Tab-separated table of C-alpha atoms in Angstrom:
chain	number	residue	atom	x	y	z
A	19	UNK	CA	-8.494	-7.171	-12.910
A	20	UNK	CA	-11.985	-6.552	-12.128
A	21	UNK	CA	-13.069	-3.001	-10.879
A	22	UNK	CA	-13.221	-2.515	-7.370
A	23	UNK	CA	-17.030	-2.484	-5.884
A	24	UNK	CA	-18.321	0.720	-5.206
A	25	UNK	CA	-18.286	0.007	-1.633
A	26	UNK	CA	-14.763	-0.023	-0.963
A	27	UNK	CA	-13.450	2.216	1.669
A	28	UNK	CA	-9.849	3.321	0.563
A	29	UNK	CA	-7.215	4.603	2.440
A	30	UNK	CA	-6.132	8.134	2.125
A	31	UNK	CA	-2.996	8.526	1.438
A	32	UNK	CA	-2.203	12.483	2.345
A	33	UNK	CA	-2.702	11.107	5.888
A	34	UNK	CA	0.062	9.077	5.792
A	35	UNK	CA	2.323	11.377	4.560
A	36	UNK	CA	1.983	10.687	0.819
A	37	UNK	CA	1.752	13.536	-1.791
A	38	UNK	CA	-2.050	14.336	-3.121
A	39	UNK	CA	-1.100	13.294	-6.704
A	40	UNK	CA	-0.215	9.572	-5.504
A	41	UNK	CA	-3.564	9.683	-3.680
A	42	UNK	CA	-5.053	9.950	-7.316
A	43	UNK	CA	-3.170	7.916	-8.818
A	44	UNK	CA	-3.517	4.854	-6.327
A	45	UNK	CA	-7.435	5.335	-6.198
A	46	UNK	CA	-7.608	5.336	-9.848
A	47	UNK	CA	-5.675	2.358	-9.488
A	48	UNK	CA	-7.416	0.734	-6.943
A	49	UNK	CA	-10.445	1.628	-8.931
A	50	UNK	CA	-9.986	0.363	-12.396
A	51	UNK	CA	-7.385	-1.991	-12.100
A	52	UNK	CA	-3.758	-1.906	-13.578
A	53	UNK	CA	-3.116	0.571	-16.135
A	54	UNK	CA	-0.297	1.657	-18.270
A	55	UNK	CA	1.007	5.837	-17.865
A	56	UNK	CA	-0.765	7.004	-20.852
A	57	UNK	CA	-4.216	5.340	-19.370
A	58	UNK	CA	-3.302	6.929	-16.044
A	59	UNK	CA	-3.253	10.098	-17.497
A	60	UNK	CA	-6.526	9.817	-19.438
A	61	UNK	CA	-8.491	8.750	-16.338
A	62	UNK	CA	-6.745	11.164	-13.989
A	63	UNK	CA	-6.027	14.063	-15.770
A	64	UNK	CA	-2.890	14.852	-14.418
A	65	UNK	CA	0.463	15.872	-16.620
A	66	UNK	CA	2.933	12.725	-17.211
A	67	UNK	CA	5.716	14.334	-15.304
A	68	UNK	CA	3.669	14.312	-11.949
A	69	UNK	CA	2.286	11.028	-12.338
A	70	UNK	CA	5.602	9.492	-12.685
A	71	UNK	CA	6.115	10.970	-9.366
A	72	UNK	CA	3.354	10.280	-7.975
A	73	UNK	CA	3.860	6.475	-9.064
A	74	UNK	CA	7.362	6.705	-7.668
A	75	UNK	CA	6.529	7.815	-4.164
A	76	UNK	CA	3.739	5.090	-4.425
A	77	UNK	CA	6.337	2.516	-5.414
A	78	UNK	CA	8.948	4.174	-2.821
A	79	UNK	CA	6.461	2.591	0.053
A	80	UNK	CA	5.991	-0.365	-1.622
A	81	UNK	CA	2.247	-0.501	-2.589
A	82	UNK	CA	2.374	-0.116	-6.414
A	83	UNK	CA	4.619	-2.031	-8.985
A	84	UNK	CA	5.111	-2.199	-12.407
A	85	UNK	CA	4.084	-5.625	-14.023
A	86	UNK	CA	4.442	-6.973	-17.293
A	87	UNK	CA	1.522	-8.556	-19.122
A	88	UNK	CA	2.104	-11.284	-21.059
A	89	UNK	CA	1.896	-10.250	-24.879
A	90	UNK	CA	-0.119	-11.513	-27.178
A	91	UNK	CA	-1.981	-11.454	-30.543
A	92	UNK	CA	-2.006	-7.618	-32.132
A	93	UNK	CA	-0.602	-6.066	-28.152
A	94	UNK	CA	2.714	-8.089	-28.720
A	95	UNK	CA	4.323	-5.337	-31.109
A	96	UNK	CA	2.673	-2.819	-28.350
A	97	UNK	CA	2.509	-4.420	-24.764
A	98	UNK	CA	4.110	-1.921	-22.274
A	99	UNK	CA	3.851	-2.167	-18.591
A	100	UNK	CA	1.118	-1.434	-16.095
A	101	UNK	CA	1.065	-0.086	-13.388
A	102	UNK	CA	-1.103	-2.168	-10.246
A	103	UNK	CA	-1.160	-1.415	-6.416
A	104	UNK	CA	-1.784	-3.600	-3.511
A	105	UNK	CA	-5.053	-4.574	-1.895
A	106	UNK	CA	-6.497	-1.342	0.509
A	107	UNK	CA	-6.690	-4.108	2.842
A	108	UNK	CA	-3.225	-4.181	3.009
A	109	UNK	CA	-1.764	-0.391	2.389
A	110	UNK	CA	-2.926	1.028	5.896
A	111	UNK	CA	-0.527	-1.817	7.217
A	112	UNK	CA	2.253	-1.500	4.742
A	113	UNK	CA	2.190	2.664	5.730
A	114	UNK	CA	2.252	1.765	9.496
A	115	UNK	CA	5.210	0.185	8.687
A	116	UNK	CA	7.189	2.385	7.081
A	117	UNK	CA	5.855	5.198	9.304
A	118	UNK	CA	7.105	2.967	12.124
A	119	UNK	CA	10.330	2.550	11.160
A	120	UNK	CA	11.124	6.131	10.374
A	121	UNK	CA	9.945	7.061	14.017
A	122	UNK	CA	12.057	4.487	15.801
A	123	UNK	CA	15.063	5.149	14.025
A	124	UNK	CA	14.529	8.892	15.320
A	125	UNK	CA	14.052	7.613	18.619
A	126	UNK	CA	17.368	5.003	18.260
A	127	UNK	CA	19.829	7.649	17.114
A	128	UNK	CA	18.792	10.113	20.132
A	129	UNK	CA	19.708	7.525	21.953
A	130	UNK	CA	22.642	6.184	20.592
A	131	UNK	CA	24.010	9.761	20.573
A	132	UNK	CA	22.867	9.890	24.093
A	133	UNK	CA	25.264	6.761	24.854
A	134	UNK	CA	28.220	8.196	23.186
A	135	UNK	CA	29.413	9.644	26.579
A	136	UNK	CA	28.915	6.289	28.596
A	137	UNK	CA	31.211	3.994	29.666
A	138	UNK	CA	31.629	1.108	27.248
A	139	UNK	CA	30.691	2.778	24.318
A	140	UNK	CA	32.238	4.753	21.735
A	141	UNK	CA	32.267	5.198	18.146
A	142	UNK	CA	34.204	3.797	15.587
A	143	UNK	CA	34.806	5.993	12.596
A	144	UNK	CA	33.522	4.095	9.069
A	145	UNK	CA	37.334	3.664	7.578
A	146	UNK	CA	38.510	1.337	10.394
A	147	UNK	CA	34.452	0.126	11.008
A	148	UNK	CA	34.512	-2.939	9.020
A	149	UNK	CA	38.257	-4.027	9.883
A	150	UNK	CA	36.819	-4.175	13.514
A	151	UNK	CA	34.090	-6.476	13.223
A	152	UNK	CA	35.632	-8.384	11.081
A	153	UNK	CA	38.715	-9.039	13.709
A	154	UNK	CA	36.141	-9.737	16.399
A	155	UNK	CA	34.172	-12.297	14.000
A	156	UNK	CA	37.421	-13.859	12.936
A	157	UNK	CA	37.719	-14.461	17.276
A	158	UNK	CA	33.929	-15.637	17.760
A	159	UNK	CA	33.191	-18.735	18.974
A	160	UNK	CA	29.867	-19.034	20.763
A	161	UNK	CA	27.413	-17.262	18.601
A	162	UNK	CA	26.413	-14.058	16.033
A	163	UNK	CA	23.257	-12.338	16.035
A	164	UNK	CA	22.554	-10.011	13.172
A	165	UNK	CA	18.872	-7.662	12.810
A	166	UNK	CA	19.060	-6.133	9.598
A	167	UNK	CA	16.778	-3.553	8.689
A	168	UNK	CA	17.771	-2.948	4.884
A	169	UNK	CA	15.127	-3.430	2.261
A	170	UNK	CA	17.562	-4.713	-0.405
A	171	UNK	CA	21.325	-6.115	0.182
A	172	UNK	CA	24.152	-5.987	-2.177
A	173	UNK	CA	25.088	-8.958	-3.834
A	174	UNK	CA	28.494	-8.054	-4.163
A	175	UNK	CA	29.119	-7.709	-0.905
A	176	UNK	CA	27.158	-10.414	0.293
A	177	UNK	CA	29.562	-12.571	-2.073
A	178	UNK	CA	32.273	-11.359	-0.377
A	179	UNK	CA	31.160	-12.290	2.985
A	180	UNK	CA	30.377	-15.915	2.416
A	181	UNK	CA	34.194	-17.147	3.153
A	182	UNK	CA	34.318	-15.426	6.771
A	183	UNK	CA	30.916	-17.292	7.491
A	184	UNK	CA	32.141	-20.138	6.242
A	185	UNK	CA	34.702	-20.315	8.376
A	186	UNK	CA	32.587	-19.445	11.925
A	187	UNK	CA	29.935	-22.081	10.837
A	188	UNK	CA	32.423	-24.689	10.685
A	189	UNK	CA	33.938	-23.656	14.197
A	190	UNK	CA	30.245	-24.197	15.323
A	191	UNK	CA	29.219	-20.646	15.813
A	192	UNK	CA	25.737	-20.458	16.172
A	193	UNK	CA	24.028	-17.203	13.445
A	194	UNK	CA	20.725	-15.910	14.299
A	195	UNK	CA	19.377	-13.492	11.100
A	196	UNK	CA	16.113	-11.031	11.417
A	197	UNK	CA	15.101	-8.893	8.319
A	198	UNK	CA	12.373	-6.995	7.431
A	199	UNK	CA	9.820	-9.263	5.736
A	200	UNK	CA	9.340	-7.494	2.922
A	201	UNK	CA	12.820	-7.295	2.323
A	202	UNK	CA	15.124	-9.045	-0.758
A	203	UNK	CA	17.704	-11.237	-0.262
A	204	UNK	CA	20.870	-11.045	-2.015
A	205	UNK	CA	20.954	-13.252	-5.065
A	206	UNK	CA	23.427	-15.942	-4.208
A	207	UNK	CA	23.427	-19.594	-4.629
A	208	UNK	CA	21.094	-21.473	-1.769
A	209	UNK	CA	24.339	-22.932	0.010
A	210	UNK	CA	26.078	-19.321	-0.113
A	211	UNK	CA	22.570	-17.621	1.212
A	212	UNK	CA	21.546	-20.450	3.900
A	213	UNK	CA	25.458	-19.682	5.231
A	214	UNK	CA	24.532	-15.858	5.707
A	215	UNK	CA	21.167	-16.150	6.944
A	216	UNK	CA	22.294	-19.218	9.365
A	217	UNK	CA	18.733	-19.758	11.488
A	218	UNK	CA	16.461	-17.125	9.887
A	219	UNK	CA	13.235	-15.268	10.701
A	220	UNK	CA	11.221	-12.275	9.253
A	221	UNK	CA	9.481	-9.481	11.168
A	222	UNK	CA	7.018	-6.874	10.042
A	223	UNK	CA	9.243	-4.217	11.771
A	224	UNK	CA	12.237	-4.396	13.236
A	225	UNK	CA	14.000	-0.931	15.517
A	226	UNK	CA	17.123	-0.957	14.327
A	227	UNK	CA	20.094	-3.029	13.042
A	228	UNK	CA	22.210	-4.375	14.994
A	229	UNK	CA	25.417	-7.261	15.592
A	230	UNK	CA	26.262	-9.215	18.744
A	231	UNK	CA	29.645	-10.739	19.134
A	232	UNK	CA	29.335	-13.866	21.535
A	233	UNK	CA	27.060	-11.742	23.774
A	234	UNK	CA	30.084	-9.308	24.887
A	235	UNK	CA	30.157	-6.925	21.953
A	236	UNK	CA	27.668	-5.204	19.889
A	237	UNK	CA	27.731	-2.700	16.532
A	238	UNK	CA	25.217	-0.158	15.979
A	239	UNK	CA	25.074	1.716	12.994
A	240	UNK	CA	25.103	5.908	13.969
A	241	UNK	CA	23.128	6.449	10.720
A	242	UNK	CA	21.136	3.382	8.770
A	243	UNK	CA	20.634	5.791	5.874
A	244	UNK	CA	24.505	6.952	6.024
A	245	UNK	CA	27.228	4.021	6.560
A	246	UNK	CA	29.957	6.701	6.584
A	247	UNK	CA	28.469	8.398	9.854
A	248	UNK	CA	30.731	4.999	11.642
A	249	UNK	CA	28.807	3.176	14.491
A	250	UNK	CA	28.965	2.497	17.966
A	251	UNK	CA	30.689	-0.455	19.610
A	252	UNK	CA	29.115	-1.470	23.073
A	253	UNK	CA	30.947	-3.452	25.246
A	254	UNK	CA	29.653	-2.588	28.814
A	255	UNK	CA	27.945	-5.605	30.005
A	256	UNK	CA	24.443	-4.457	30.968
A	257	UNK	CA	23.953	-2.244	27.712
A	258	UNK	CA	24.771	-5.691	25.897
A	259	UNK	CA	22.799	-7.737	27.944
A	260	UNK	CA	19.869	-5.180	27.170
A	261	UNK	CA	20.177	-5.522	23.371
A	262	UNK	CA	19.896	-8.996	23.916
A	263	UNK	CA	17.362	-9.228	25.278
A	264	UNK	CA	15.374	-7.083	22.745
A	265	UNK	CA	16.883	-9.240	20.491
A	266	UNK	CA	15.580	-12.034	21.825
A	267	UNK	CA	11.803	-10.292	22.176
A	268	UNK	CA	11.925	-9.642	18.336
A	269	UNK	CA	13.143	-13.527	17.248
A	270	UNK	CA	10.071	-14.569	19.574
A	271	UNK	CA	7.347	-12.967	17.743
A	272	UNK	CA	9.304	-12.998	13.904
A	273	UNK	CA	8.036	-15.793	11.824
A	274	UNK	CA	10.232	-18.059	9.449
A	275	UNK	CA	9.997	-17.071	5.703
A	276	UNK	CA	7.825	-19.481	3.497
A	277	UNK	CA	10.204	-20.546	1.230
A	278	UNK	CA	8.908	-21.740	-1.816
A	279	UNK	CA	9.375	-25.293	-3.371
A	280	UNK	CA	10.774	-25.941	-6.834
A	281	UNK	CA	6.935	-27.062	-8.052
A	282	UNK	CA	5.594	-23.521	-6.309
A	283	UNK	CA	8.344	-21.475	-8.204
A	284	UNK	CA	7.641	-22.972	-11.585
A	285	UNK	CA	4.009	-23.036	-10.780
A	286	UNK	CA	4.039	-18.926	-9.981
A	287	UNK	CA	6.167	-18.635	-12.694
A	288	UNK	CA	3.659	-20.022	-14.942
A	289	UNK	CA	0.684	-18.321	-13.747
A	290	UNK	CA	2.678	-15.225	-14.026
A	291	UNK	CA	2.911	-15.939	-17.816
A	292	UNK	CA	-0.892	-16.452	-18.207
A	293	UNK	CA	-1.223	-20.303	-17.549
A	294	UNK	CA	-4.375	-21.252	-16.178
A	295	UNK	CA	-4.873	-24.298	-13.570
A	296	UNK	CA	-5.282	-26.779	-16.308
A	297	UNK	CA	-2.457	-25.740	-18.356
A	298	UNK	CA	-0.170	-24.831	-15.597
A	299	UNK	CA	-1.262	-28.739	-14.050
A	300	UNK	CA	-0.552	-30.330	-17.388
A	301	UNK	CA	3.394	-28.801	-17.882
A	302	UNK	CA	3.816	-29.737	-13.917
A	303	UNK	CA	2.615	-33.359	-14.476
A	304	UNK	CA	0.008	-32.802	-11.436
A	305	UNK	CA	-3.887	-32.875	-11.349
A	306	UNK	CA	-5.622	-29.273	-11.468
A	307	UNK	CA	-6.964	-29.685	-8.451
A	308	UNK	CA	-3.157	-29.811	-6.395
A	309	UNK	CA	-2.352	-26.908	-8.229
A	310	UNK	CA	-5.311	-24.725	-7.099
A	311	UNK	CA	-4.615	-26.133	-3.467
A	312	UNK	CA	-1.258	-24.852	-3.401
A	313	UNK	CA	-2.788	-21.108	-5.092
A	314	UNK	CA	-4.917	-21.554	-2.157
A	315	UNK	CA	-2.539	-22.193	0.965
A	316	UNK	CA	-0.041	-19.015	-1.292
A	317	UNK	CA	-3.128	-16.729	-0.706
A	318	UNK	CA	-4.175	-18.127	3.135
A	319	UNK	CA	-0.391	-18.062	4.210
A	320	UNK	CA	-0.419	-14.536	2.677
A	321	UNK	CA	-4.143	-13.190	3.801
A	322	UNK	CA	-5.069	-11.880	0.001
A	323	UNK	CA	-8.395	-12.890	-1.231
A	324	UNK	CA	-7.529	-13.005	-4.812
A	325	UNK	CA	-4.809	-14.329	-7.417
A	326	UNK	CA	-3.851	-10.950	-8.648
A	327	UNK	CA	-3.413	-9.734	-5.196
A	328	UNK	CA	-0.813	-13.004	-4.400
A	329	UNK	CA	1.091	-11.732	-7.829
A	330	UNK	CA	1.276	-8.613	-5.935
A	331	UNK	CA	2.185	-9.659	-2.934
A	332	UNK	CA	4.751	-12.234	-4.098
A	333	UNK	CA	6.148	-9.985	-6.802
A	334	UNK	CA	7.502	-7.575	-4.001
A	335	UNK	CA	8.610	-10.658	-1.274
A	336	UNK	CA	9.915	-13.439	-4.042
A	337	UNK	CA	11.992	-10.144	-6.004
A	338	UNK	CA	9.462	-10.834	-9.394
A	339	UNK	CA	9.609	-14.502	-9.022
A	340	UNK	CA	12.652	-14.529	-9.945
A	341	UNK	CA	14.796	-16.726	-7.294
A	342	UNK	CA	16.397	-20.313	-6.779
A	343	UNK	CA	14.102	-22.843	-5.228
A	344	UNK	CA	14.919	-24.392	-2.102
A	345	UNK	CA	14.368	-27.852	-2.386
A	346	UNK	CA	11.105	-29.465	-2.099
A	347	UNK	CA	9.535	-28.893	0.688
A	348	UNK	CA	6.089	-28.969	1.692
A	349	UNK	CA	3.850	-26.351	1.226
A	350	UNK	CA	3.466	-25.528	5.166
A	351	UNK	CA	7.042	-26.879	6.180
């Protein structure tokens, strides 16, 4: 990666919360491009133990990664991995986000706590949680609409589920899905996943999670960060009607994933391994020029003016490029 231009403005990232020592270590970053610890602690001066922290917190928000370069010639017995961060462009935004979330989950479990007391609400204690929800989706027959706000999802339990949604699909229940977009899907087979995610969109930032039953019955979790804490099940009529239509004000303005095509994941995973155009164009079978049109439409559909920020970018929303391609569709479909 070429250094940064002198010009730059970067964030700083004490104001958002972040310790000083991952302010250092992201502008060094940001400065001189991806580097492995022992460089880090060369240029920054700081003590490994805090820069591994420092590099955790960073990676805990999701603006630095570790990435492997490929190995070659006398670094192969030596390569280790580096560490990069993402574009200053987009860390102010990725920050908002997080900050975001943390202050309307605050705000959700006042008021969920709040609604304990109403009529048509009341919590359901985590050991008899799941049991419920899974007797009222066994008995749904109109529709389920899920807003997740997880980062990651177990793919153990996601395994587990696909039977149950099995079944609803084939009674014709309708699934609505919103995630987080920068969140990772479980890593199931496309049939199993497309069953879970039924008609699927992605939002920058989502409240909180929540299920609707056939518009009559909704689960909120008490805690996100705690699953034992139970949840509440609404039933009264106007609180449900409410969370649908918030629902329904989030799936307006979420966007469907881009979901790339078999050519774009073996493309990415090529360029990932150090293939240029030409090479990457001559294992695909296409000209050089299709290949840096679909880089191109990665990196508009993604706002990042550079190939090392799309491996960034896609590294963190495709799980390391390592996923099942979806068919071939177009680039834009």
């Amino acid at each position: 990666m070429r250094r940064m231009k002198d010009t730059t403005v970067l964030p700083v990232l004490t104001g958002h919360g972040l310790p000083a020592d991952a302010d250092v270590a992201y502008r060094a970053l940001a400065l001189f491009g991806p580097c492995d610890l022992a460089e880090l602690v060369r240029r920054v001066g700081l003590s490994r133990p805090r820069l591994r922290a420092a590099l955790s917190a960073l990676a805990d928000v999701g603006i630095a990664m570790q990435i492997a370069e490929p190995a070659t010639g006398r670094r192969r017995a030596h390569a280790t991995a580096r560490w990069a961060v993402m574009p200053p462009e987009l860390v102010v935004d990725k920050l908002r986000e997080q900050y975001g979330r943390r202050h309307a989950r605050a705000s959700v479990t006042d008021l969920m706590n709040a609604a304990r007391s109403c009529p048509g609400v009341r919590v359901v204690p985590q050991a008899t949680a799941t049991e419920r929800r899974s007797y009222l989706l066994d008995q749904a027959r109109h529709e389920h609409l899920v807003m997740y706000t997880d980062l990651a999802f177990d793919t153990e339990v996601a395994r587990g589920a696909v039977p149950s949604a099995r079944r609803r699909h084939e009674r014709g229940v309708r699934l609505r899905t919103l995630a987080l977009a920068d969140s990772r899907s479980p890593r199931l087979p496309a049939p199993d996943l497309a069953l879970l995610d039924g008609e699927h969109r992605r939002a920058g930032d989502l409240p909180f999670h929540v299920a609707i039953i056939d518009r009559s019955v909704a689960f909120l979790p008490l805690d996100d960060d705690d699953a034992a804490a139970g949840c509440l099940e609404v039933t009264h009529p106007r609180l449900v009607n409410g969370l649908c239509a918030l629902y329904e004000r989030q799936w307006a303005t979420a966007t469907r994933p881009l979901i790339p095509t078999a050519r774009q994941h073996a493309l990415l995973g090529l360029l990932a391994k150090g293939h240029t155009d030409v090479s990457a164009a001559q294992r695909l079978g296409v000209s050089a020029r299709t290949i840096a049109h679909e880089v191109r439409a990665l990196m508009d559909h993604y706002r990042v003016t550079s190939r090392f920020q799309l491996g960034l970018v896609l590294a963190i929303t495709w799980d390391d490029l390592d996923i099942p391609p979806q068919g071939d569709q177009t680039l834009h479909g």
